[in-house]
Short mmCIF file of C-alpha atoms and ligand atoms in Angstrom, two decimals:
data_model
loop_
_atom_site.label_atom_id
_atom_site.label_comp_id
_atom_site.label_asym_id
_atom_site.label_seq_id
_atom_site.Cartn_x
_atom_site.Cartn_y
_atom_site.Cartn_z
CA UNK B 986 37.17 -61.16 14.06
CA UNK B 987 39.15 -57.96 13.83
CA UNK B 988 39.48 -56.25 10.50
CA UNK B 989 41.88 -53.66 11.83
CA UNK B 990 39.95 -50.47 11.29
CA UNK B 991 41.50 -47.63 13.20
CA UNK B 992 39.42 -44.53 12.76
CA UNK B 993 40.64 -41.16 13.90
CA UNK B 994 38.28 -38.64 12.35
CA UNK B 995 39.30 -35.02 12.09
CA UNK B 996 37.34 -33.48 9.21
CA UNK B 997 34.04 -34.40 10.83
CA UNK B 998 35.11 -32.29 13.82
CA UNK B 999 35.17 -29.13 11.74
CA UNK B 1000 32.11 -26.91 11.96
CA UNK B 1001 28.82 -27.47 10.10
CA UNK B 1002 30.00 -25.14 7.35
CA UNK B 1003 32.40 -27.79 6.12
CA UNK B 1004 30.21 -30.87 6.12
CA UNK B 1005 26.89 -32.47 6.78
CA UNK B 1006 26.66 -35.45 9.13
CA UNK B 1007 24.92 -38.19 7.23
CA UNK B 1008 24.85 -41.97 7.04
CA UNK B 1009 24.96 -43.97 3.83
CA UNK B 1010 21.44 -44.94 2.79
CA UNK B 1011 21.16 -48.75 3.09
CA UNK B 1012 20.67 -50.73 -0.10
CA UNK B 1013 18.45 -53.69 -0.89
CA UNK B 1014 20.64 -56.55 -1.74
CA UNK B 1015 24.36 -55.78 -1.64
CA UNK B 1016 26.67 -58.13 -3.50
CA UNK B 1017 30.45 -57.74 -3.46
CA UNK B 1018 31.98 -57.56 -6.94
CA UNK B 1019 35.61 -57.00 -6.04
CA UNK B 1020 37.75 -56.43 -2.99
CA UNK B 1021 41.28 -55.07 -3.40
CA UNK B 1022 43.18 -57.36 -1.06
CA UNK B 1023 46.60 -55.90 -1.68
CA UNK B 1024 45.33 -52.39 -0.92
CA UNK B 1025 43.60 -53.73 2.18
CA UNK B 1026 46.87 -55.14 3.40
CA UNK B 1027 48.69 -51.85 2.65
CA UNK B 1028 46.09 -50.27 4.92
CA UNK B 1029 46.71 -52.94 7.59
CA UNK B 1030 43.18 -54.24 7.10
CA UNK B 1031 42.40 -57.96 7.05
CA UNK B 1032 39.15 -59.12 5.51
CA UNK B 1033 40.25 -62.73 5.00
CA UNK B 1034 38.05 -64.11 7.75
CA UNK B 1035 34.91 -62.25 6.73
CA UNK B 1036 32.42 -64.04 4.51
CA UNK B 1037 31.11 -62.55 1.28
CA UNK B 1038 27.72 -61.67 2.68
CA UNK B 1039 29.28 -59.69 5.50
CA UNK B 1040 31.75 -58.01 3.12
CA UNK B 1041 28.83 -56.99 0.94
CA UNK B 1042 27.19 -55.32 3.91
CA UNK B 1043 30.39 -53.56 4.89
CA UNK B 1044 31.19 -52.16 1.45
CA UNK B 1045 27.67 -51.05 0.68
CA UNK B 1046 27.51 -49.05 3.88
CA UNK B 1047 24.66 -51.20 5.22
CA UNK B 1048 26.77 -51.77 8.31
CA UNK B 1049 29.26 -49.14 9.39
CA UNK B 1050 32.48 -50.03 11.18
CA UNK B 1051 32.92 -48.98 14.77
CA UNK B 1052 34.63 -45.62 14.98
CA UNK B 1053 33.22 -44.27 11.74
CA UNK B 1054 31.54 -40.89 11.76
CA UNK B 1055 30.12 -40.37 8.35
CA UNK B 1056 29.79 -37.03 6.60
CA UNK B 1057 29.23 -35.47 3.21
CA UNK B 1058 31.74 -32.73 2.47
CA UNK B 1059 30.84 -29.29 1.18
CA UNK B 1060 32.69 -27.88 -1.81
CA UNK B 1061 32.20 -25.71 -4.84
CA UNK B 1062 33.87 -25.77 -8.21
CA UNK B 1063 34.32 -24.32 -11.64
CA UNK B 1064 32.68 -26.81 -13.98
CA UNK B 1065 33.78 -26.15 -17.55
CA UNK B 1066 34.61 -22.64 -16.41
CA UNK B 1067 31.37 -21.91 -14.54
CA UNK B 1068 31.30 -21.51 -10.78
CA UNK B 1069 28.81 -23.76 -8.94
CA UNK B 1070 28.09 -24.82 -5.38
CA UNK B 1071 28.50 -28.59 -5.23
CA UNK B 1072 29.46 -30.93 -2.38
CA UNK B 1073 29.31 -34.70 -2.00
CA UNK B 1074 26.00 -35.32 -3.72
CA UNK B 1075 26.41 -39.07 -3.82
CA UNK B 1076 29.29 -39.86 -1.54
CA UNK B 1077 29.92 -40.10 2.16
CA UNK B 1078 33.21 -40.07 3.95
CA UNK B 1079 32.82 -42.75 6.59
CA UNK B 1080 35.96 -41.79 8.41
CA UNK B 1081 39.72 -41.41 8.42
CA UNK B 1082 41.55 -44.67 8.90
CA UNK B 1083 45.12 -44.53 10.17
CA UNK B 1084 47.65 -47.26 9.44
CA UNK B 1085 50.32 -48.66 11.72
CA UNK B 1086 52.83 -46.26 10.19
CA UNK B 1087 50.45 -43.45 11.08
CA UNK B 1088 49.36 -42.65 7.55
CA UNK B 1089 45.86 -41.22 7.36
CA UNK B 1090 43.36 -42.19 4.65
CA UNK B 1091 39.83 -41.06 3.89
CA UNK B 1092 37.50 -44.01 3.40
CA UNK B 1093 34.65 -42.86 1.21
CA UNK B 1094 31.63 -44.58 -0.29
CA UNK B 1095 30.66 -43.28 -3.72
CA UNK B 1096 27.08 -43.96 -4.77
CA UNK B 1097 25.82 -44.23 -1.21
CA UNK B 1098 22.61 -42.22 -1.47
CA UNK B 1099 21.32 -38.68 -1.29
CA UNK B 1100 22.89 -35.99 0.86
CA UNK B 1101 22.20 -32.31 1.45
CA UNK B 1102 24.30 -31.63 -1.65
CA UNK B 1103 22.51 -33.95 -4.07
CA UNK B 1104 20.63 -31.18 -5.90
CA UNK B 1105 18.54 -33.09 -8.47
CA UNK B 1106 20.62 -36.25 -8.39
CA UNK B 1107 19.56 -39.59 -6.92
CA UNK B 1108 22.74 -39.99 -4.90
CA UNK B 1109 23.51 -43.26 -6.62
CA UNK B 1110 26.14 -44.57 -9.01
CA UNK B 1111 26.04 -47.18 -11.77
CA UNK B 1112 28.07 -50.37 -11.85
CA UNK B 1113 29.93 -49.62 -15.11
CA UNK B 1114 31.38 -46.25 -14.03
CA UNK B 1115 32.36 -47.57 -10.59
CA UNK B 1116 34.21 -50.53 -12.09
CA UNK B 1117 35.77 -48.16 -14.56
CA UNK B 1118 37.05 -46.00 -11.71
CA UNK B 1119 38.38 -49.15 -10.06
CA UNK B 1120 40.29 -50.22 -13.19
CA UNK B 1121 41.75 -46.85 -14.05
CA UNK B 1122 42.63 -45.66 -10.55
CA UNK B 1123 44.42 -48.92 -9.80
CA UNK B 1124 46.17 -48.75 -13.18
CA UNK B 1125 47.33 -45.23 -12.38
CA UNK B 1126 48.71 -46.41 -9.07
CA UNK B 1127 50.66 -49.18 -10.80
CA UNK B 1128 51.90 -46.62 -13.33
CA UNK B 1129 53.36 -44.83 -10.28
CA UNK B 1130 51.10 -41.81 -10.61
CA UNK B 1131 49.58 -40.27 -7.48
CA UNK B 1132 45.93 -41.23 -7.30
CA UNK B 1133 43.02 -42.06 -5.07
CA UNK B 1134 42.64 -45.83 -4.75
CA UNK B 1135 39.76 -48.28 -5.02
CA UNK B 1136 39.20 -50.73 -2.19
CA UNK B 1137 35.97 -52.42 -3.23
CA UNK B 1138 32.92 -52.35 -5.46
CA UNK B 1139 29.54 -53.70 -4.40
CA UNK B 1140 26.40 -54.04 -6.50
CA UNK B 1141 23.47 -52.64 -4.59
CA UNK B 1142 20.81 -54.94 -6.03
CA UNK B 1143 18.87 -51.81 -6.95
CA UNK B 1144 18.26 -50.43 -10.39
CA UNK B 1145 18.94 -46.81 -11.14
CA UNK B 1146 17.43 -44.69 -13.84
CA UNK B 1147 19.80 -43.05 -16.27
CA UNK B 1148 19.21 -42.83 -20.02
CA UNK B 1149 18.51 -46.51 -19.54
CA UNK B 1150 18.00 -48.60 -16.43
CA UNK B 1151 21.32 -49.62 -14.91
CA UNK B 1152 22.55 -51.68 -11.98
CA UNK B 1153 23.46 -49.57 -8.96
CA UNK B 1154 26.84 -49.89 -7.26
CA UNK B 1155 28.95 -48.42 -4.48
CA UNK B 1156 32.70 -47.86 -4.79
CA UNK B 1157 34.90 -47.59 -1.72
CA UNK B 1158 37.41 -44.90 -2.47
CA UNK B 1159 40.58 -44.39 -0.47
CA UNK B 1160 42.31 -41.03 -0.62
CA UNK B 1161 44.94 -39.24 1.39
CA UNK B 1162 42.16 -36.66 1.69
CA UNK B 1163 39.25 -35.30 -0.32
CA UNK B 1164 40.19 -31.65 0.12
CA UNK B 1165 39.84 -30.06 -3.29
CA UNK B 1166 40.58 -26.70 -4.88
CA UNK B 1167 36.79 -26.54 -4.82
CA UNK B 1168 36.78 -26.93 -1.03
CA UNK B 1169 38.81 -23.73 -0.78
CA UNK B 1170 36.50 -22.07 -3.30
CA UNK B 1171 33.46 -22.98 -1.24
CA UNK B 1172 34.91 -21.53 1.94
CA UNK B 1173 36.43 -18.49 0.21
CA UNK B 1174 33.05 -17.64 -1.34
CA UNK B 1175 31.59 -17.29 2.16
CA UNK B 1176 34.07 -14.45 2.78
CA UNK B 1177 34.76 -15.32 6.39
CA UNK B 1178 38.45 -15.11 6.95
CA UNK B 1179 38.40 -17.25 10.11
CA UNK B 1180 36.81 -20.14 8.19
CA UNK B 1181 39.42 -19.81 5.48
CA UNK B 1182 42.16 -19.83 8.09
CA UNK B 1183 40.62 -22.97 9.64
CA UNK B 1184 40.75 -24.74 6.28
CA UNK B 1185 44.30 -23.56 5.65
CA UNK B 1186 45.46 -24.78 9.06
CA UNK B 1187 43.65 -28.08 8.64
CA UNK B 1188 45.20 -28.64 5.20
CA UNK B 1189 48.70 -27.78 6.38
CA UNK B 1190 48.40 -30.05 9.41
CA UNK B 1191 47.19 -32.89 7.29
CA UNK B 1192 49.32 -32.60 4.17
CA UNK B 1193 52.09 -30.11 4.52
CA UNK B 1194 53.31 -29.95 8.14
CA UNK B 1195 56.66 -28.71 6.81
CA UNK B 1196 55.19 -25.21 6.39
CA UNK B 1197 53.40 -25.16 9.74
CA UNK B 1198 55.82 -22.65 11.24
CA UNK B 1199 56.25 -20.54 8.14
CA UNK B 1200 55.38 -16.85 8.25
CA UNK B 1201 54.00 -17.08 4.69
CA UNK B 1202 51.89 -20.22 4.95
CA UNK B 1203 49.30 -19.37 2.29
CA UNK B 1204 51.93 -18.51 -0.28
CA UNK B 1205 53.94 -21.59 0.61
CA UNK B 1206 50.85 -23.74 0.17
CA UNK B 1207 50.26 -22.20 -3.25
CA UNK B 1208 53.84 -22.96 -4.25
CA UNK B 1209 53.55 -26.51 -2.96
CA UNK B 1210 50.38 -27.10 -4.92
CA UNK B 1211 51.95 -25.70 -8.09
CA UNK B 1212 54.76 -28.20 -7.58
CA UNK B 1213 52.41 -31.15 -6.88
CA UNK B 1214 50.00 -30.43 -9.69
CA UNK B 1215 52.67 -29.74 -12.28
CA UNK B 1216 54.29 -33.07 -11.38
CA UNK B 1217 50.92 -34.75 -11.68
CA UNK B 1218 50.01 -33.37 -15.08
CA UNK B 1219 53.50 -34.19 -16.41
CA UNK B 1220 52.85 -37.76 -15.33
CA UNK B 1221 49.51 -37.78 -17.13
CA UNK B 1222 51.23 -36.50 -20.28
CA UNK B 1223 53.89 -39.19 -19.90
CA UNK B 1224 51.41 -42.05 -20.17
CA UNK B 1225 48.84 -40.39 -22.45
CA UNK B 1226 46.17 -40.10 -19.78
CA UNK B 1227 43.29 -37.73 -20.45
CA UNK B 1228 41.32 -36.91 -17.31
CA UNK B 1229 38.38 -35.53 -19.22
CA UNK B 1230 36.79 -33.38 -16.54
CA UNK B 1231 39.41 -31.20 -14.90
CA UNK B 1232 36.94 -29.02 -13.05
CA UNK B 1233 38.34 -27.33 -9.94
CA UNK B 1234 36.28 -29.65 -7.73
CA UNK B 1235 38.17 -32.53 -9.30
CA UNK B 1236 41.61 -31.23 -8.32
CA UNK B 1237 42.95 -32.35 -4.96
CA UNK B 1238 45.17 -30.43 -2.57
CA UNK B 1239 47.13 -33.64 -1.94
CA UNK B 1240 48.15 -33.85 -5.61
CA UNK B 1241 46.36 -37.15 -6.21
CA UNK B 1242 44.39 -37.80 -9.40
CA UNK B 1243 40.72 -37.91 -8.46
CA UNK B 1244 37.31 -38.53 -10.03
CA UNK B 1245 37.58 -40.98 -12.84
CA UNK B 1246 34.58 -40.16 -14.95
CA UNK B 1247 35.07 -39.82 -18.69
CA UNK B 1248 38.84 -40.35 -18.54
CA UNK B 1249 40.69 -42.58 -21.00
CA UNK B 1250 44.15 -43.21 -22.41
CA UNK B 1251 45.18 -41.94 -25.82
CA UNK B 1252 46.08 -44.52 -28.43
CA UNK B 1253 46.98 -42.63 -31.61
CA UNK B 1254 49.11 -39.61 -30.82
CA UNK B 1255 47.06 -36.51 -31.38
CA UNK B 1256 47.48 -33.60 -28.96
CA UNK B 1257 43.87 -32.56 -29.49
CA UNK B 1258 42.45 -35.90 -28.36
CA UNK B 1259 39.23 -35.59 -26.36
CA UNK B 1260 37.15 -38.61 -25.36
CA UNK B 1261 34.42 -37.08 -23.24
CA UNK B 1262 31.13 -36.68 -25.05
CA UNK B 1263 30.30 -33.52 -23.09
CA UNK B 1264 33.61 -31.76 -23.80
CA UNK B 1265 32.52 -30.32 -27.12
CA UNK B 1266 35.02 -27.47 -27.14
CA UNK B 1267 37.98 -29.66 -26.22
CA UNK B 1268 38.58 -27.68 -23.03
CA UNK B 1269 40.09 -30.77 -21.42
CA UNK B 1270 41.90 -32.17 -24.47
CA UNK B 1271 45.26 -33.92 -23.95
CA UNK B 1272 47.32 -30.86 -24.90
CA UNK B 1273 45.20 -28.49 -22.81
CA UNK B 1274 45.75 -30.32 -19.55
CA UNK B 1275 48.77 -28.22 -18.48
CA UNK B 1276 46.98 -24.98 -19.40
CA UNK B 1277 43.93 -26.02 -17.39
CA UNK B 1278 46.10 -27.07 -14.47
CA UNK B 1279 47.43 -23.52 -14.40
CA UNK B 1280 43.92 -22.10 -14.73
CA UNK B 1281 42.73 -24.19 -11.78
CA UNK B 1282 45.76 -23.19 -9.72
CA UNK B 1283 44.90 -19.55 -10.43
CA UNK B 1284 41.42 -20.18 -8.97
CA UNK B 1285 43.14 -21.69 -5.93
CA UNK B 1286 45.40 -18.64 -5.63
CA UNK B 1287 42.34 -16.36 -5.69
CA UNK B 1288 40.96 -18.18 -2.66
CA UNK B 1289 44.17 -17.61 -0.76
CA UNK B 1290 44.47 -13.88 -1.45
CA UNK B 1291 43.03 -12.77 1.93
CA UNK B 1292 45.63 -14.92 3.67
CA UNK B 1293 48.61 -13.98 1.53
CA UNK B 1294 48.75 -10.34 2.64
CA UNK B 1295 46.51 -7.88 4.47
CA UNK B 1296 47.05 -5.44 1.62
CA UNK B 1297 44.85 -6.89 -1.12
CA UNK B 1298 46.68 -5.29 -4.04
CA UNK B 1299 49.95 -6.61 -2.75
CA UNK B 1300 48.47 -10.08 -2.20
CA UNK B 1301 47.06 -10.19 -5.74
CA UNK B 1302 50.41 -9.13 -7.16
CA UNK B 1303 52.24 -11.85 -5.25
CA UNK B 1304 49.67 -14.49 -6.18
CA UNK B 1305 49.79 -13.51 -9.85
CA UNK B 1306 53.58 -13.63 -9.99
CA UNK B 1307 53.53 -17.01 -8.28
CA UNK B 1308 50.99 -18.45 -10.68
CA UNK B 1309 52.95 -17.10 -13.62
CA UNK B 1310 55.90 -19.24 -12.59
CA UNK B 1311 53.87 -22.27 -13.66
CA UNK B 1312 54.80 -22.37 -17.38
CA UNK B 1313 58.54 -22.35 -16.81
CA UNK B 1314 58.31 -25.02 -14.12
CA UNK B 1315 56.00 -27.16 -16.22
CA UNK B 1316 58.13 -26.86 -19.35
CA UNK B 1317 61.25 -27.91 -17.50
CA UNK B 1318 59.54 -30.90 -15.90
CA UNK B 1319 57.95 -31.89 -19.20
CA UNK B 1320 61.27 -31.84 -21.12
CA UNK B 1321 62.93 -33.86 -18.39
CA UNK B 1322 60.09 -36.36 -18.47
CA UNK B 1323 60.43 -36.70 -22.25
CA UNK B 1324 64.20 -37.08 -21.84
CA UNK B 1325 63.48 -39.99 -19.50
CA UNK B 1326 61.12 -41.54 -22.03
CA UNK B 1327 63.91 -41.36 -24.61
CA UNK B 1328 66.63 -42.59 -22.26
CA UNK B 1329 68.54 -39.32 -22.38
CA UNK B 1330 70.82 -38.40 -19.52
CA UNK B 1331 72.16 -34.89 -19.02
CA UNK B 1332 71.05 -31.83 -20.97
CA UNK B 1333 71.59 -30.87 -24.58
CA UNK B 1334 70.30 -27.64 -26.10
CA UNK B 1335 68.87 -29.56 -29.02
CA UNK B 1336 66.84 -32.01 -26.89
CA UNK B 1337 63.68 -30.00 -27.22
CA UNK B 1338 63.81 -30.19 -31.03
CA UNK B 1339 64.59 -33.88 -30.92
CA UNK B 1340 61.53 -34.46 -28.74
CA UNK B 1341 59.20 -32.21 -30.72
CA UNK B 1342 60.31 -33.71 -34.03
CA UNK B 1343 59.40 -37.19 -32.82
CA UNK B 1344 55.99 -36.00 -31.61
CA UNK B 1345 55.36 -34.23 -34.92
CA UNK B 1346 56.23 -37.39 -36.81
CA UNK B 1347 53.94 -39.44 -34.56
CA UNK B 1348 51.11 -36.99 -35.13
CA UNK B 1349 51.56 -36.98 -38.90
CA UNK B 1350 51.77 -40.75 -39.10
CA UNK B 1351 49.00 -41.38 -36.56
CA UNK B 1352 51.40 -43.53 -34.55
CA UNK B 1353 50.33 -45.16 -31.32
CA UNK B 1354 51.73 -43.06 -28.45
CA UNK B 1355 52.56 -45.93 -26.09
CA UNK B 1356 53.81 -48.34 -28.71
CA UNK B 1357 56.14 -45.84 -30.38
CA UNK B 1358 58.18 -45.74 -27.20
CA UNK B 1359 57.91 -49.53 -26.95
CA UNK B 1360 59.32 -49.71 -30.48
CA UNK B 1361 62.29 -47.56 -29.42
CA UNK B 1362 62.93 -50.00 -26.57
CA UNK B 1363 62.57 -53.00 -28.92
CA UNK B 1364 59.57 -54.10 -26.90
CA UNK B 1365 56.78 -53.44 -29.37
CA UNK B 1366 54.02 -56.08 -29.35
CA UNK B 1367 54.45 -56.63 -33.08
CA UNK B 1368 56.45 -55.40 -36.06
CA UNK B 1369 54.92 -52.25 -37.44
CA UNK B 1370 55.54 -51.16 -41.04
CA UNK B 1371 54.98 -47.59 -39.92
CA UNK B 1372 58.56 -47.41 -38.72
CA UNK B 1373 59.98 -48.30 -42.15
CA UNK B 1374 59.94 -44.65 -42.93
CA UNK B 1375 62.75 -42.30 -43.99
CA UNK B 1376 61.74 -39.48 -41.72
CA UNK B 1377 61.53 -41.80 -38.78
CA UNK B 1378 64.90 -43.37 -39.57
CA UNK B 1379 66.53 -39.94 -39.90
CA UNK B 1380 65.09 -38.99 -36.56
CA UNK B 1381 66.31 -42.23 -35.07
CA UNK B 1382 69.87 -41.50 -36.23
CA UNK B 1383 69.77 -38.14 -34.44
CA UNK B 1384 68.41 -39.86 -31.34
CA UNK B 1385 71.17 -42.50 -31.43
CA UNK B 1386 73.80 -39.78 -31.79
CA UNK B 1387 72.37 -38.03 -28.77
CA UNK B 1388 72.31 -41.32 -26.84
CA UNK B 1389 75.98 -41.86 -27.65
CA UNK B 1390 76.75 -38.58 -25.86
CA UNK B 1391 75.08 -39.89 -22.73
CA UNK B 1392 77.29 -40.18 -19.73
CA UNK B 1393 75.73 -43.59 -19.05
CA UNK B 1394 75.88 -47.10 -20.44
CA UNK B 1395 73.29 -48.26 -23.02
CA UNK B 1396 71.99 -50.58 -20.34
CA UNK B 1397 71.33 -47.65 -18.04
CA UNK B 1398 69.58 -45.73 -20.85
CA UNK B 1399 67.30 -48.64 -21.56
CA UNK B 1400 66.56 -49.01 -17.88
CA UNK B 1401 65.58 -45.34 -17.70
CA UNK B 1402 63.25 -45.81 -20.65
CA UNK B 1403 61.73 -48.97 -19.21
CA UNK B 1404 60.95 -47.19 -15.96
CA UNK B 1405 59.14 -44.39 -17.74
CA UNK B 1406 57.41 -45.98 -20.72
CA UNK B 1407 54.54 -48.27 -19.84
CA UNK B 1408 54.01 -51.27 -22.10
CA UNK B 1409 50.49 -51.77 -20.91
CA UNK B 1410 47.89 -49.08 -20.43
CA UNK B 1411 44.15 -49.64 -19.99
CA UNK B 1412 43.34 -49.85 -23.70
CA UNK B 1413 39.89 -48.54 -24.42
CA UNK B 1414 38.52 -51.69 -26.00
CA UNK B 1415 39.83 -53.83 -23.14
CA UNK B 1416 38.12 -51.58 -20.60
CA UNK B 1417 34.87 -51.67 -22.56
CA UNK B 1418 35.01 -55.46 -22.95
CA UNK B 1419 35.60 -55.87 -19.21
CA UNK B 1420 32.72 -53.58 -18.28
CA UNK B 1421 30.29 -55.13 -20.75
CA UNK B 1422 30.99 -58.64 -19.47
CA UNK B 1423 30.79 -57.51 -15.83
CA UNK B 1424 27.39 -56.02 -16.54
CA UNK B 1425 26.31 -59.55 -17.50
CA UNK B 1426 27.84 -61.13 -14.40
CA UNK B 1427 30.96 -62.38 -16.16
CA UNK B 1428 33.85 -60.95 -14.17
CA UNK B 1429 36.62 -62.85 -15.91
CA UNK B 1430 37.69 -60.12 -18.38
CA UNK B 1431 37.49 -57.50 -15.61
CA UNK B 1432 39.63 -59.56 -13.22
CA UNK B 1433 42.14 -60.40 -15.97
CA UNK B 1434 42.48 -56.75 -16.94
CA UNK B 1435 42.93 -55.61 -13.35
CA UNK B 1436 45.60 -58.28 -12.89
CA UNK B 1437 47.51 -57.41 -16.08
CA UNK B 1438 47.48 -53.69 -15.25
CA UNK B 1439 49.33 -54.35 -12.01
CA UNK B 1440 52.63 -54.60 -13.90
CA UNK B 1441 52.49 -52.04 -16.69
CA UNK B 1442 56.27 -51.81 -17.13
CA UNK B 1443 56.98 -55.53 -17.54
CA UNK B 1444 56.44 -57.61 -20.67
CA UNK B 1445 55.25 -61.18 -20.37
CA UNK B 1446 53.77 -63.53 -22.95
CA UNK B 1447 50.24 -63.02 -21.75
CA UNK B 1448 50.45 -59.23 -22.00
CA UNK B 1449 50.78 -58.98 -25.79
CA UNK B 1450 47.05 -58.98 -26.38
CA UNK B 1451 46.73 -56.03 -24.01
CA UNK B 1452 49.34 -53.97 -25.88
CA UNK B 1453 47.43 -53.72 -29.13
CA UNK B 1454 45.78 -50.35 -29.77
CA UNK B 1455 42.03 -50.16 -30.15
CA UNK B 1456 41.42 -51.10 -33.79
CA UNK B 1457 38.09 -49.40 -34.19
CA UNK B 1458 37.96 -46.54 -36.69
CA UNK B 1459 35.03 -45.10 -34.83
CA UNK B 1460 35.95 -42.27 -32.53
CA UNK B 1461 36.02 -43.58 -28.98
CA UNK B 1462 33.67 -41.67 -26.70
CA UNK B 1463 33.33 -41.70 -22.95
CA UNK B 1464 30.41 -40.49 -20.93
CA UNK B 1465 30.39 -38.68 -17.65
CA UNK B 1466 28.78 -41.87 -16.42
CA UNK B 1467 27.08 -41.17 -13.12
P1 AMP T 1450 31.50 -35.41 -10.77
O1 AMP T 1450 31.13 -35.14 -12.18
O2 AMP T 1450 31.47 -36.87 -10.39
O3 AMP T 1450 32.77 -34.77 -10.36
O4 AMP T 1450 30.32 -34.79 -9.88
C1 AMP T 1450 30.05 -33.42 -9.87
C2 AMP T 1450 29.04 -33.13 -8.79
O5 AMP T 1450 27.79 -33.74 -9.06
C3 AMP T 1450 29.45 -33.59 -7.41
O6 AMP T 1450 28.99 -32.63 -6.49
C4 AMP T 1450 28.70 -34.88 -7.26
O7 AMP T 1450 28.48 -35.21 -5.91
C5 AMP T 1450 27.40 -34.57 -7.99
N1 AMP T 1450 26.72 -35.77 -8.50
C6 AMP T 1450 27.09 -36.53 -9.55
N2 AMP T 1450 26.22 -37.54 -9.74
C7 AMP T 1450 25.27 -37.44 -8.79
C8 AMP T 1450 24.09 -38.18 -8.44
N3 AMP T 1450 23.74 -39.26 -9.12
N4 AMP T 1450 23.38 -37.76 -7.38
C9 AMP T 1450 23.73 -36.68 -6.68
N5 AMP T 1450 24.80 -35.94 -6.95
C10 AMP T 1450 25.58 -36.30 -8.00
MG1 MG T 1451 33.86 -34.66 -8.84
#
């Protein structure tokens, strides 16, 4: 029985500074909850001939595949603005699997027991948050947003103590790497230039070979990350995704969304939306995400200073100028993204006002973010009286005038809109329903939701129920769920 694992581990070969060698701590009674078969096949892995008991052992870490060399990675991070030494406190990277097309993926177990970096934590994870990460990360992938993936979730058969007693679980996370801004911060804080150069070289080899021969590698890497992360946050803004905990340890160098803790999607359009119960100041509110992206990139730039130029003043000046290019780049990408959402081709000086006026109207009227764009595409789940409104109709006339100036057919405009406006997002009440039922061993709502979220841009009869905004008046709150 060959599954097709093909490990070729490189991070574990770096020095002790970067990682601790450690095995997942075996669990009592592992029980597979879900296996992502389509992801497995993308990875050229075949689990079809393995029985459930064996799968449960594999995805709990009770048995490790041949070729794995498991480690916990060291990193630091600014958490809500405060610098802390962190590291994989409840995760192990079991190895780097390479596919037939030579793509390399980290295979990581989250919730796999204590490591040298656990501090006061128990190294474990709860079922609800791991299933939540599964739902949202896979939804993000289907929304065509760069993200880590979820290959499997296993219940451990062990209880864990949080505010209440919860079922333990392990998530298998797949990522193009787990190198974070915080990884650079950890190494930079040690002030050993050779270690920093090792991390830079490793990162370039793994993610950005195109700058391998550059004479300004560090600066090029900074520019590349600005590009990747501005694209990422524009995508989040496009679909109303709120990450919730954009600490620098939760920002990858690959440009993938990572660490789905208190994240959620916005229903009613309000730029100040915050879901996370611990984000009291709204640091990571919807509208702050671009600002925080820049802030995190500035922390990344600080790490690179010793490698940008031997003359520190000069290096700081270059890094600062580079970081300050963020706003202009972001703004341009954001307007273009909003043009796509509105089906607008070409540029018009007045586009920005057209876009902002719609958003202002949505905010005033407490319109649903996703469904407003569905309404404009005539794909709303139901008729909404909200749109029988003079201000909206005046705006719509301006929009239609602008559309008529498009150098493209109405069909093309609609196609552009359909490719950029999801009909189905993981609605908060649907996610909660799925998790609550799964907690009680009923996986039907979870499986249905995961299935529906695979095609967020296509309307079918059975999707209507998933397009309705959360009806609760209570403010939805998420918890950092560990
Ligand atoms: P997160 O909020 O998931 O990004 O985690 C922040 C840091 O806390 C990371 O270093 C995690 O490894 C660590 N951590 C979170 N939960 C636990 C836990 N239950 N046991 C040990 N470490 C944890
Ligand atoms: Mg994290």
